[in-house]
Coordinates of C-alpha atoms and ligand atoms in Angstrom, one line a residue:
X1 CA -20.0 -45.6 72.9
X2 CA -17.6 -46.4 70.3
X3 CA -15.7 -44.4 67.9
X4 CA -16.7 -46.0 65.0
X5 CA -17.5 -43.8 62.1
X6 CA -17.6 -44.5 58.0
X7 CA -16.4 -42.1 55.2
X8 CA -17.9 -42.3 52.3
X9 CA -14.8 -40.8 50.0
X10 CA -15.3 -40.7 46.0
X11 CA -12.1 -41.6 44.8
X12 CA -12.4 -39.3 41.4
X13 CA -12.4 -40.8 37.7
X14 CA -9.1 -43.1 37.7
X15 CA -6.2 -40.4 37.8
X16 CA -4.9 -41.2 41.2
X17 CA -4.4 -37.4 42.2
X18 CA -8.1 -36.7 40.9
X19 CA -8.9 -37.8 44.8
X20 CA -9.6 -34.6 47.2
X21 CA -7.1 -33.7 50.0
X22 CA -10.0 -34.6 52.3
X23 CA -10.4 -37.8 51.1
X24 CA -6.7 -38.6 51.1
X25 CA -7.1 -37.7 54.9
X26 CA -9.5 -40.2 55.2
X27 CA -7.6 -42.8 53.8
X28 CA -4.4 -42.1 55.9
X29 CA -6.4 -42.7 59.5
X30 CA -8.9 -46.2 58.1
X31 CA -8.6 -49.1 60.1
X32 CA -10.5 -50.5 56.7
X33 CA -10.8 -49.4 53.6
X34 CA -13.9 -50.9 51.5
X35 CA -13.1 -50.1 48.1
X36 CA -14.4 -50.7 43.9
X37 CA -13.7 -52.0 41.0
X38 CA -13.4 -48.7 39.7
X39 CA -11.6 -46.8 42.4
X40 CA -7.8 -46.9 41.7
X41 CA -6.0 -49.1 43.6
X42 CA -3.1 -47.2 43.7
X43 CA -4.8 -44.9 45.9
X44 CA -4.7 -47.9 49.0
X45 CA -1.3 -46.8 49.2
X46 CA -2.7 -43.8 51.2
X47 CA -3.8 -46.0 53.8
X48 CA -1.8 -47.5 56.5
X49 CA 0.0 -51.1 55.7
X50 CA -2.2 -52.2 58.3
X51 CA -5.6 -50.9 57.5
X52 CA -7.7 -53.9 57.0
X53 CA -9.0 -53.3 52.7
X54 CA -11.7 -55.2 51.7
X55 CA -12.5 -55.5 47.7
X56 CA -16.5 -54.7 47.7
X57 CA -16.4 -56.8 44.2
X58 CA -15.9 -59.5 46.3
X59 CA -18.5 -59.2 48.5
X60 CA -21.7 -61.4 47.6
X61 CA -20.8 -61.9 43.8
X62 CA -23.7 -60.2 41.7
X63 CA -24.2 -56.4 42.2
X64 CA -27.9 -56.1 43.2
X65 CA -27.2 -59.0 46.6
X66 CA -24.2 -57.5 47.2
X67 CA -25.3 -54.1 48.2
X68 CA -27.0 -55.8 51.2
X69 CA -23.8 -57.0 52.0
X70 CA -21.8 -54.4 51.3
X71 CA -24.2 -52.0 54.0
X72 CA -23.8 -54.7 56.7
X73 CA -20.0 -55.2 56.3
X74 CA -19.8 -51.1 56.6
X75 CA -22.1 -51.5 59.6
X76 CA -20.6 -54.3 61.8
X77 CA -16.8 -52.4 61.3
X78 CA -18.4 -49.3 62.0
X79 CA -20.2 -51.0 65.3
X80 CA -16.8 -52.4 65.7
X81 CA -15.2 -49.2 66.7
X82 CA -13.2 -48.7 63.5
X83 CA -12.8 -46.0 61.3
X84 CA -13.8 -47.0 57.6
X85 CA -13.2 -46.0 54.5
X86 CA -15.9 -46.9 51.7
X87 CA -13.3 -45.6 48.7
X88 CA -16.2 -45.4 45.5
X89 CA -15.4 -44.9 42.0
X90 CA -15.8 -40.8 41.0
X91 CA -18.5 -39.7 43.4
X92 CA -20.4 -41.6 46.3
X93 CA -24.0 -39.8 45.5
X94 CA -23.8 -39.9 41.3
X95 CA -24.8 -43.6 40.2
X96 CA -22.9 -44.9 43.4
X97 CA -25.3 -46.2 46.0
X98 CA -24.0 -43.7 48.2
X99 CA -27.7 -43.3 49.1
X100 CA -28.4 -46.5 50.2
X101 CA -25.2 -46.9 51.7
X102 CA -26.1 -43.9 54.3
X103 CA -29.5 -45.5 54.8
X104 CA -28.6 -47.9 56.1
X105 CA -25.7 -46.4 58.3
X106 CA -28.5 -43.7 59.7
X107 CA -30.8 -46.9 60.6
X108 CA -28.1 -48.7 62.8
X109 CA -27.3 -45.1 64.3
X110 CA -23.3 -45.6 62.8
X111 CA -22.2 -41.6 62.2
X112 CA -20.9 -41.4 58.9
X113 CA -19.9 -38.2 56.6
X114 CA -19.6 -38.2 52.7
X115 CA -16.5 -36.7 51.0
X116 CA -17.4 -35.6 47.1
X117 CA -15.5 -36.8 44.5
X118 CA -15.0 -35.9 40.8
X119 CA -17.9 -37.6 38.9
X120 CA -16.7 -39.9 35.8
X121 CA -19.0 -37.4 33.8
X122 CA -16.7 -34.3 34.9
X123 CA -13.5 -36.0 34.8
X124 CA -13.9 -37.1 31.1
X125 CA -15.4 -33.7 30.0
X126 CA -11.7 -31.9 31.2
X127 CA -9.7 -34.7 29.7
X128 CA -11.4 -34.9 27.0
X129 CA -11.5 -31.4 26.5
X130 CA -15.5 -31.3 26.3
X131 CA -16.8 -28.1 28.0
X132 CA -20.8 -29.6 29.6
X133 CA -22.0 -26.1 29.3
X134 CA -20.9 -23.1 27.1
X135 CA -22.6 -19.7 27.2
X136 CA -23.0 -19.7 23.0
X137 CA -23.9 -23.5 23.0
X138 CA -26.1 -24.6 26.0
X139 CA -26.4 -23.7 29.5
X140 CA -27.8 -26.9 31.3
X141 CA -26.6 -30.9 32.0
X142 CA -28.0 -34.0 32.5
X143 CA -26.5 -36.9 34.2
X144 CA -28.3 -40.1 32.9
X145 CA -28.1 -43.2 33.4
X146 CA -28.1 -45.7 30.5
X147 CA -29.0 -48.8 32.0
X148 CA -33.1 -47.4 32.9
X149 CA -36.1 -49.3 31.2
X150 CA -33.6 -52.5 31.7
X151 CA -35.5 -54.5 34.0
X152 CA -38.6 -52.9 34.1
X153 CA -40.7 -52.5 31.4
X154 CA -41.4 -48.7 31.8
X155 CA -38.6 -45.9 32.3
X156 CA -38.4 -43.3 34.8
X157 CA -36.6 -41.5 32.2
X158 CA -38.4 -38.3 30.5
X159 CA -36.9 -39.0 26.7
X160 CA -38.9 -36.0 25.5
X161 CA -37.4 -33.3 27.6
X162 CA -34.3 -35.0 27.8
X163 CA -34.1 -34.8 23.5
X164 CA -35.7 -31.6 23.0
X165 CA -34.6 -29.5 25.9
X166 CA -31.0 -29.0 23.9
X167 CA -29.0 -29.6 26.7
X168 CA -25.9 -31.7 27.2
X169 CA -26.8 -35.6 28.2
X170 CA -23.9 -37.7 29.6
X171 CA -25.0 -41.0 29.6
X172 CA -23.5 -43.6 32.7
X173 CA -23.6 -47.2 32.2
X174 CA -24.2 -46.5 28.9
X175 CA -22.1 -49.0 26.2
X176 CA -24.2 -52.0 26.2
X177 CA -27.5 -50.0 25.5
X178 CA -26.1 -47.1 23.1
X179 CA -27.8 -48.1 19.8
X180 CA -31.2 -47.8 22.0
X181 CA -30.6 -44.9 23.8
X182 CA -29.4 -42.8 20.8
X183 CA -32.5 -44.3 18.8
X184 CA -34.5 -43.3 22.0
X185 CA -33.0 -39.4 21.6
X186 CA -33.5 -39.8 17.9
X187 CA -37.1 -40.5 17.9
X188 CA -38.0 -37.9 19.9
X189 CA -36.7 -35.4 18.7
X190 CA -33.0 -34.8 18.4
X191 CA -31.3 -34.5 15.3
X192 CA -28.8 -36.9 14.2
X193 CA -26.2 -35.0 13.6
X194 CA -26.0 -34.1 17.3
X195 CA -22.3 -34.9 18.1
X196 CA -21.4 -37.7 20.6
X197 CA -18.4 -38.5 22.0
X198 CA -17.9 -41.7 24.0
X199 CA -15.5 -41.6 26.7
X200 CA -13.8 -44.8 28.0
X201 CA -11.4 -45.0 31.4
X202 CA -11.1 -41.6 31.3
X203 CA -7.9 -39.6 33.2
X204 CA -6.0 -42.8 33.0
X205 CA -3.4 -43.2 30.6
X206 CA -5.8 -45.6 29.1
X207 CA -8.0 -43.1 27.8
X208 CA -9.6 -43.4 24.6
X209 CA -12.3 -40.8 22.8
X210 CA -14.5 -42.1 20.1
X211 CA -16.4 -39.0 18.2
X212 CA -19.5 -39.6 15.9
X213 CA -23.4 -38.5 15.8
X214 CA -26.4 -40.1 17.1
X215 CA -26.5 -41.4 14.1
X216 CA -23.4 -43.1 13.8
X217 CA -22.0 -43.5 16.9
X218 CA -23.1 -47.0 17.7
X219 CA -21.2 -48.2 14.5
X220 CA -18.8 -46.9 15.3
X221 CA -18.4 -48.3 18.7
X222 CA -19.2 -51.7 17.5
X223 CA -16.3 -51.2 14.7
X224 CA -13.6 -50.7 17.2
X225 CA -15.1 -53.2 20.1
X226 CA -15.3 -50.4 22.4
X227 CA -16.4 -52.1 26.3
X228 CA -17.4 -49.9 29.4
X229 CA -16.6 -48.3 31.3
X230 CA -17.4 -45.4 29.4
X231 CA -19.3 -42.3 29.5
X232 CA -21.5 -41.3 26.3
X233 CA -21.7 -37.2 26.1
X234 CA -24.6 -36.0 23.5
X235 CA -24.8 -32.3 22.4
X236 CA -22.8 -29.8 20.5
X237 CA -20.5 -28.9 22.9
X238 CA -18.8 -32.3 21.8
X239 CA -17.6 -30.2 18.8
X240 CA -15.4 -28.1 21.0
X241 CA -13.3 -31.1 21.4
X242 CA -11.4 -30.3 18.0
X243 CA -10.2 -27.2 19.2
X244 CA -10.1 -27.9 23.2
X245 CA -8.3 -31.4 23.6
X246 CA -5.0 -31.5 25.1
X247 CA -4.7 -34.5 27.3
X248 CA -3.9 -37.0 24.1
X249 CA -1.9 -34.4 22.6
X250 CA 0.9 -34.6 25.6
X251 CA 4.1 -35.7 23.1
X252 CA 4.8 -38.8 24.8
X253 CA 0.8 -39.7 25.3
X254 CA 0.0 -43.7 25.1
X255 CA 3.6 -44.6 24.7
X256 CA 4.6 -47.5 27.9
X257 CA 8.0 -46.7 28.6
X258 CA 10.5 -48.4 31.0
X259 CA 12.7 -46.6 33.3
X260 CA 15.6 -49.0 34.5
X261 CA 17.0 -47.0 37.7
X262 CA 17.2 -47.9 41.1
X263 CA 14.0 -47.7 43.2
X264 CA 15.4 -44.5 44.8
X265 CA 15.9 -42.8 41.9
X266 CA 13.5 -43.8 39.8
X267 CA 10.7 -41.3 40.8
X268 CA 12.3 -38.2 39.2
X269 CA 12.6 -39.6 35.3
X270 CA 9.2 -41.4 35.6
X271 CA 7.4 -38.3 36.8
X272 CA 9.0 -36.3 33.6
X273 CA 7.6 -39.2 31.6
X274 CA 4.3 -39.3 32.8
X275 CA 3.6 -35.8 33.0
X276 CA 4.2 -35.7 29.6
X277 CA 1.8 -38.6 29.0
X278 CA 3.8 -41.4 29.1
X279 CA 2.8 -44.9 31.2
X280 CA 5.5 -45.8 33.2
X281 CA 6.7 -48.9 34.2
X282 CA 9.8 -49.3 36.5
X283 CA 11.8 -52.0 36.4
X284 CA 14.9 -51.4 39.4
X285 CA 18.1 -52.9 37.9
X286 CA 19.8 -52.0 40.7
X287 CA 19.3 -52.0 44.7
X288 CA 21.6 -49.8 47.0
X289 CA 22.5 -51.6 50.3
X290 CA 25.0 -51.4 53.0
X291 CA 28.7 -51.9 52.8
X292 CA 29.7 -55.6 54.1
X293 CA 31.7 -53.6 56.2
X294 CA 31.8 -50.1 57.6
X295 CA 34.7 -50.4 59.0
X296 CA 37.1 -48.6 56.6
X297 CA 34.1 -45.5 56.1
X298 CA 34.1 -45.2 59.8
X299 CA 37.6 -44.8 59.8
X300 CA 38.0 -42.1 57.4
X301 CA 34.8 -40.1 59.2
X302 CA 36.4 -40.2 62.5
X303 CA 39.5 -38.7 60.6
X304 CA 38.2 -35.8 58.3
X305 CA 39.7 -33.5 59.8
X306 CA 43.0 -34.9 58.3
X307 CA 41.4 -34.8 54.6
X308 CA 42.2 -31.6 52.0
X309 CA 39.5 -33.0 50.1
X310 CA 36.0 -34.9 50.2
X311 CA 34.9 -36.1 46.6
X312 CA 31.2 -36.9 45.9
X313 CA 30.2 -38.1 42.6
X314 CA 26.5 -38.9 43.3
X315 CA 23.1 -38.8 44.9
X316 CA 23.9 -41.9 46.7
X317 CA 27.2 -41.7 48.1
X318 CA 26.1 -38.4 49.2
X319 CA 23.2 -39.8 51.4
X320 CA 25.3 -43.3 52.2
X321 CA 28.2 -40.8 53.3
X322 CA 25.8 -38.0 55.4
X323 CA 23.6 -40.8 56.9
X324 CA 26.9 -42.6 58.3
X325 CA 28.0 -39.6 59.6
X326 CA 24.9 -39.2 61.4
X327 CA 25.2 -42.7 62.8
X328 CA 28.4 -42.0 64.0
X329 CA 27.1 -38.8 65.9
X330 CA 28.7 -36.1 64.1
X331 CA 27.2 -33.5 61.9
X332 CA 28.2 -31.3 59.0
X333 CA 31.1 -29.4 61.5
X334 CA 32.6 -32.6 61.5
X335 CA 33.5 -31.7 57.6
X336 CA 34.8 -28.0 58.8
X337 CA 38.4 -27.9 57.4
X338 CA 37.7 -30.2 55.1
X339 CA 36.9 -28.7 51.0
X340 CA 33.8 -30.2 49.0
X341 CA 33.9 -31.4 45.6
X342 CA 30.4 -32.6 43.8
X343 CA 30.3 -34.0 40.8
X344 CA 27.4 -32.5 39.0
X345 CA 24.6 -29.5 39.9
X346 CA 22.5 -33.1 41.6
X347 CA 25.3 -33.9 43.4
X348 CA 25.9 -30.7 44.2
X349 CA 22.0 -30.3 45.1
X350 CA 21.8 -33.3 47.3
X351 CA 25.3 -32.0 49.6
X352 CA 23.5 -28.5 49.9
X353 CA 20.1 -30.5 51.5
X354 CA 22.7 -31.0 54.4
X355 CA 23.2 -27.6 55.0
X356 CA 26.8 -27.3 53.1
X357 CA 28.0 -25.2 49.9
X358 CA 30.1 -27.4 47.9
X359 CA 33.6 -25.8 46.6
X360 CA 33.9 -27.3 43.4
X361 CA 31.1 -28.5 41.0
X362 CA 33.2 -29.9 37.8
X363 CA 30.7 -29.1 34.6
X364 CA 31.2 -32.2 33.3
X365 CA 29.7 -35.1 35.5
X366 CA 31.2 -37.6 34.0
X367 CA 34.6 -39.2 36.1
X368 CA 37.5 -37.4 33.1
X369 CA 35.6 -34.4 34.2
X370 CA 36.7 -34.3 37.7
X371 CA 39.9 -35.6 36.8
X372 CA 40.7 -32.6 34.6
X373 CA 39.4 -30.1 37.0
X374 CA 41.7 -31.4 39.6
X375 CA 44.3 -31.4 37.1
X376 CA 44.5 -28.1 37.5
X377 CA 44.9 -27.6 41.5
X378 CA 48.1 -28.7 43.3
X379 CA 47.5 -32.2 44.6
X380 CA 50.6 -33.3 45.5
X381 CA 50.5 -34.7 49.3
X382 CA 46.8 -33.6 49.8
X383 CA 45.0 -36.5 51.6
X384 CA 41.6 -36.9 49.6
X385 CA 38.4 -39.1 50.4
X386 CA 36.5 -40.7 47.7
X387 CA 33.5 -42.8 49.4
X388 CA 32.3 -44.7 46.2
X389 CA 30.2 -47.4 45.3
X390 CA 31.7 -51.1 45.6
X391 CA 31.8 -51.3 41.4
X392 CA 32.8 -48.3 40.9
X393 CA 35.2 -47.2 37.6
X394 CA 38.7 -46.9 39.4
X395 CA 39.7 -44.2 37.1
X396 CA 39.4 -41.2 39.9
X397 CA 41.5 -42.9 42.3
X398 CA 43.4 -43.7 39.8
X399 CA 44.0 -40.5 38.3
X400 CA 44.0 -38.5 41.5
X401 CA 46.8 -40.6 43.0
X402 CA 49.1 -39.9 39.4
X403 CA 48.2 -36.3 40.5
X404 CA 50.1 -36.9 43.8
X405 CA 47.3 -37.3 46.4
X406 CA 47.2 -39.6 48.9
X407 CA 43.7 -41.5 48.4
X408 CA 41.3 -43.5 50.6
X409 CA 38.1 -44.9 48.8
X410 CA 36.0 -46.9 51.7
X411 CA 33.2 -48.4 50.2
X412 CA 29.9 -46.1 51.2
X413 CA 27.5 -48.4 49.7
X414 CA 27.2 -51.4 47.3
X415 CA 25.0 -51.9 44.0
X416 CA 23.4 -55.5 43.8
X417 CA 21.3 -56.9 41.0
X418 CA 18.0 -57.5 41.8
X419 CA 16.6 -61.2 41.2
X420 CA 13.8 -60.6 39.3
X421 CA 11.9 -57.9 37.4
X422 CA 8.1 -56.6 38.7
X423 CA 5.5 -58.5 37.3
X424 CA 4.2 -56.0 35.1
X425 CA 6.9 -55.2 33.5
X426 CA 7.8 -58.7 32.9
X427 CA 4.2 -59.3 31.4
X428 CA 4.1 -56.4 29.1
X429 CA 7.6 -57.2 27.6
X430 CA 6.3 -60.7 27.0
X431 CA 3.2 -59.2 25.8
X432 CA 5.2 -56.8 23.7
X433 CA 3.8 -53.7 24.4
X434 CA 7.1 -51.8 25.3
X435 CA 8.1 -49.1 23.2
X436 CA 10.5 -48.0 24.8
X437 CA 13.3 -49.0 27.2
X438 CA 15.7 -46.2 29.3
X439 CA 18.9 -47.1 30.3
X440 CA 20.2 -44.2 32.9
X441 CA 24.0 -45.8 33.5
X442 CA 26.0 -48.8 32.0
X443 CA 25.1 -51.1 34.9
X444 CA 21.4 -50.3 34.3
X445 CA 21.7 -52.5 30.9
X446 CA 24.3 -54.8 32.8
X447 CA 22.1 -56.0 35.3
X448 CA 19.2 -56.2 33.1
X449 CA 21.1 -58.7 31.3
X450 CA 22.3 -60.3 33.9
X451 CA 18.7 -60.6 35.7
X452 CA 16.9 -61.6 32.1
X453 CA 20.5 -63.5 31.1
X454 CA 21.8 -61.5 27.6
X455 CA 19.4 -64.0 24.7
X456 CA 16.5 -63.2 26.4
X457 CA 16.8 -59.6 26.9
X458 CA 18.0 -59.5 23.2
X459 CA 14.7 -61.0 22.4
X460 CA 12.1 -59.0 24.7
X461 CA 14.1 -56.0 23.6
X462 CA 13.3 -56.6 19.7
X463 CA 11.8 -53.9 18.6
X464 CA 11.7 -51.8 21.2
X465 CA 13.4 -48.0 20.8
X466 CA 16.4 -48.2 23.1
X467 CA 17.1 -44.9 24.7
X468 CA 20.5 -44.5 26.6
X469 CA 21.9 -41.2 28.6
X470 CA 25.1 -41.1 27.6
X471 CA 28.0 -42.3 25.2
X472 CA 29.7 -44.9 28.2
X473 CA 26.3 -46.6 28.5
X474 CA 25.8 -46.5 25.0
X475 CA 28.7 -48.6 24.3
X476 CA 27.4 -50.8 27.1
X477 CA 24.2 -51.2 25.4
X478 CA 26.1 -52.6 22.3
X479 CA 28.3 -55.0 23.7
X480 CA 25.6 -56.6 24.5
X481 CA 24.1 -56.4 21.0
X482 CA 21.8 -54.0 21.7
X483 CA 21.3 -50.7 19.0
X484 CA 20.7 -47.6 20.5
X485 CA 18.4 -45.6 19.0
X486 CA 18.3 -42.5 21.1
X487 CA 21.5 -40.7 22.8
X488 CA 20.5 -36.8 23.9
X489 CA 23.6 -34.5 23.5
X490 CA 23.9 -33.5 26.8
X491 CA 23.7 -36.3 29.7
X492 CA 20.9 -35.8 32.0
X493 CA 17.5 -36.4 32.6
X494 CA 16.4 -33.6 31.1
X495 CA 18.1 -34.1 27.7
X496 CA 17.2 -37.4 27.5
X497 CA 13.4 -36.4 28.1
X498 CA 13.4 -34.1 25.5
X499 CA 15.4 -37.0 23.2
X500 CA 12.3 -39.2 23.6
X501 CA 9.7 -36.4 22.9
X502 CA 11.4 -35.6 19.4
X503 CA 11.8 -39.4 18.5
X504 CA 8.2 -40.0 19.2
X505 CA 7.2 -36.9 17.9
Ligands
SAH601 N1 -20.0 -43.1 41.1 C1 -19.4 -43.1 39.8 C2 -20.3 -43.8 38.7 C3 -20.4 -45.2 38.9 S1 -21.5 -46.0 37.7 C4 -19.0 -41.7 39.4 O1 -19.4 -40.8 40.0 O2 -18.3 -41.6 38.4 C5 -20.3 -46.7 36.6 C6 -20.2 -45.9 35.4 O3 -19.4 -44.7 35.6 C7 -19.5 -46.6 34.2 O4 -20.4 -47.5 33.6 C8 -19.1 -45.4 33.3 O5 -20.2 -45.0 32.6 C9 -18.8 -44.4 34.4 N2 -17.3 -44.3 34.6 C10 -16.7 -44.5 35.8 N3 -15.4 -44.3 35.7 C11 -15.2 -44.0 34.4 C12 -14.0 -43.6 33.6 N4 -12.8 -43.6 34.2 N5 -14.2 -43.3 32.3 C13 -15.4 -43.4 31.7 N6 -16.5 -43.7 32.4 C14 -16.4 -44.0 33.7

C-alpha cells in the first residue's frame, strides 16, 4: 500500500489569505502541487522548495482534453506514493471539475479529501460590498453558469424560474455571453432596470466593479473593454453597493507604489501600504551581508565586560551584533556590566526581543540625537562600543570621542548594492505605471542610482511622486536631481504612511 493521497484545496478568489488554514496545511506537506490559471501563484510559496508544481494550463492545451489529462496526472502521483495538492481557483465543487476530478480518483481507488474554498461568486460579493441575500430584498441565490446553451443547442438552464423567481443570479463564465444572457432574463420576465454589477479579478488589487441594468450593462462592458474573468451579479441587492463598498475606498486603493528598503525590512512598510490598498512592489536597494572580517567585532565581544557603553542605532546592527554573540557562545549575561543605548523605540524593540531593557532610548533617532543625549552624561574615559554598518556617517564616533570616550566601531555588517532590480519592478517603471517611489534612507536613492546609473533613474522617475522619510534623505534625493514631493514631519514609517494617504487623498 502506498501513502499516496490527493487534496483537492480551493485556493479562494485571488487575495492570497482568502485560502483556508486547512488548505494552507495541505500545501506545506505536497510532494506536488497541481495548480490553475486562476489560483494565485503566490500561494506556491506555502509549499515546500521542493514539492514538484505542475501548471494544469499546461497540461494537454485546450480545456475540454485536458481534463483527461489532468485526472491521470493526479492519479499516477497519487499511485506514486505522493501527497498532491490539486490547488483550484475559489472552490473545487463550484464550476471547478472538482467532480470529475474525484471520479476518477474513486475509480483508480486513490483516497482523496476536498478542502472548500471561497467561491469567486462570495469573494466578489464581500469586496464588492454586494450582500447575495438581504432580509428586505431577497432571500435566495443562484450560481449560474454563463457559458450553457454554448455547444448544445438546448439549455439545461430554467430561464423562467431563474428571471421571475426574484432572486440574486451570479453569473460564472459570463463576459463573452452577457448581452445574451441578460436578453435571456429580459425576455422572460425580469425588468430591466434590475441592477447588475459585473465583477472582474475580484479581492486582488486588480479589482474593478462595473454597475448598470440588464438593460445596459452589456454597453457598458463593451465601452470599457471589460475581459473575464468576471462574475456578473443580477438583482437589487446590487444597489446596496452605494452604501456598502469599502474595499476601493481604502485611501491608497489602485495606487502601485515602490518600497526601496532592504529585503529584511521591507515587509513592515509594504504591509502598511497594502492594507491600505496599495500594490506593492519591492525593489531591495540594499542587501546586508557579513563583515569581510569578524575579527575586530570578535574582539570587542570577548571584551564587553571592559565597555561603559554599547550603542545600537538600528534593527540590523542589533541582530548582526546578538547573532555574533551567539556564534561566539555567549548570551545576553555576557552584556551584564555593560549599559544599553538604542537609538529609536525599533531599536529599542528589536534589543528587548533578546531579553534586555535598554538604558537609554534618545527621542530623536537620528545620529545628532544621540550625540546630544550623551552630551549630557560624563564621557570622559568611558570605553564605548559602536558596532555600525561599513558606510556608516562617522559623526557618532566622531562626536563621542570630542566628548572624551574611548571608541571602538568594528564593522557588524556591510550594505552592498544589489545588481539589478526585480523584474517587475523594472517592467512597470518602463511601462510607467509607478506612482509612487519611497525612499526610507539616503542610500536607498544612492544605490538606486547607482544600480539604474543617475540618467536613467531621472527618466523612469519622471513623473512619479517621490516620497522620502526624512530631511537627510531628502537632500539625497536632490543631489541627484530628484524633487521630493512628500516629507512627513516626523521620521518614521508611520508618518510617512499617513504622508502618502493625504497626498493621494
Ligand atoms: N471554481 C471557481 C470557478 C471557476 S470558473 C470558483 O469557485 O470561483 C471560472 C470563472 O470564475 C470565471 O470565468 C469567473 O466568472 C469566475 N472567477 C474566478 N475568479 C474570479 C475573480 N477573482 N473575479 C471574478 N470572477 C472570478
Amino acid at each position: 500500500m502506498s501513502n499516496g493521497i490527493v487534496y483537492l484545496v480551493g485556493a479562494g478568489p485571488g487575495d492570497p489569505s482568502l485560502i483556508t488554514l486547512r488548505g494552507v496545511e495541505c500545501l506545506r506537506k505536497a510532494d506536488v502541487v497541481v495548480y490553475d490559471y486562476l489560483a494565485n501563484e503566490l500561494l506556491l510559496n506555502h509549499a515546500p522548495q521542493s514539492a514538484e508544481r505542475i501548471y494544469a494550463g499546461k497540461i494537454g492545451g485546450r480545456h475540454n482534453q485536458g481534463q483527461d489529462e489532468i485526472n491521470n496526472v493526479l492519479v499516477e502521483k497519487g499511485r506514486e506514493g505522493k501527497v498532491v495538492v490539486r490547488l483550484k481557483g475559489g472552490d473545487s465543487f463550484v464550476f471547478g471539475r472538482g467532480g470529475e476530478e474525484c471520479e476518477a480518483l474513486r475509480d483508480a481507488g486513490i483516497p482523496f479529501e476536498v478542502v472548500p474554498g471561497v467561491t469567486a461568486a462570495v469573494g466578489a460579493s464581500a469586496y464588492a460590498g454586494i450582500p447575495l441575500t438581504h432580509r428586505d430584498i431577497t432571500a435566495s441565490v443562484a450560481f449560474v453558469t454563463g457559458q450553457e446553451g454554448n455547444e448544445k443547442n438546448e439549455s439545461n438552464i430554467d430561464w423562467e424560474r431563474l428571471s421571475l423567481g426574484g432572486g440574486t443570479v451570479v453569473f460564472y463564465m459570463g463576459v463573452t455571453n452577457l448581452r445574451r444572457n441578460m436578453a435571456r432574463m429580459m425576455e422572460h420576465g425580469r425588468s430591466p432596470q434590475t441592477p447588475v454589477a459585473l465583477i472582474r479579478w475580484a479581492t486582488t488589487p486588480r479589482q474593478q466593479v462595473l454597475v448598470g441594468t440588464l438593460a445596459d450593462i452589456a454597453n457598458l462592458a463593451e465601452e470599457c473593454g471589460l475581459k473575464p474573468p468576471a462574475v456578473t451579479i443580477v438583482g437589487e441587492v446590487v444597489s446596496l453597493r452605494e452604501k456598502l463598498q469599502w474595499f476601493n475606498q481604502r485611501t491608497l486603493c489602485g495606487k502601485k507604489i515602490i518600497v526601496t528598503r532592504a529585503a529584511e525590512q521591507a515587509g513592515e512598510f509594504s504591509d502598511k501600504l497594502a492594507a491600505r490598498g496599495a500594490t506593492v512592489l519591492e525593489c531591495p536597494t540594499i542587501s546586508l551581508v557579513e563583515p569581510d572580517s569578524w575579527q575586530l567585532l570578535d574582539l570587542a565581544i570577548r571584551d564587553l565586560s571592559g565597555y561603559d557603553w554599547l550603542v545600537l542605532t538600528s534593527g540590523n546592527a542589533v541582530r548582526y551584533f546578538f547573532n555574533r554573540l551567539k556564534s561566539l557562545g555567549l548570551d545576553a549575561r555576557a552584556l551584564a556590566g555593560c549599559r544599553i543605548c538604542a537609538v529609536g523605540p525599533k531599536t529599542a524593540d528589536e534589543i528587548r526581543q533578546f531579553g534586555i531593557k535598554p538604558d537609554l532610548v534618545p527621542r530623536d533617532y537620528k545620529a545628532e540625537g544621540i550625540v546630544e543625549v550623551f552630551s549630557r552624561l560624563d564621557l570622559r574615559n568611558s570605553r564605548v562600543l559602536y558596532p555600525r554598518a561599513d558606510k556608516a556617517r562617522d559623526i557618532i564616533p566622531r562626536e563621542l570621542q570630542r566628548l572624551g570616550a574611548h571608541l571602538d566601531s568594528p564593522v557588524a555588517y556591510r550594505n552592498i548594492v544589489p545588481e539589478r532590480l526585480p523584474p517587475e519592478t523594472l517592467f512597470a517603471l518602463e511601462k510607467r505605471s509607478v506612482d509612487c517611489i519611497t525612499f526610507t534612507s539616503s542610500s536607498t536613492v544612492q544605490n538606486l542610482a547607482a544600480m539604474l546609473g543617475e540618467e536613467l533613474m531621472l527618466d523612469m522617475l519622471k513623473g512619479v511622486v517621490v516620497a522620502s522619510i526624512g530631511p537627510i534623505t531628502s537632500k539625497s534625493c536632490r543631489e541627484l536631481g530628484l524633487k521630493v514631493d512628500i516629507e512627513p514631519a516626523e521620521h518614521s514609517l508611520d508618518a510617512m504612511t499617513e504622508a502618502l494617504e493625504t497626498h493621494f487623498k
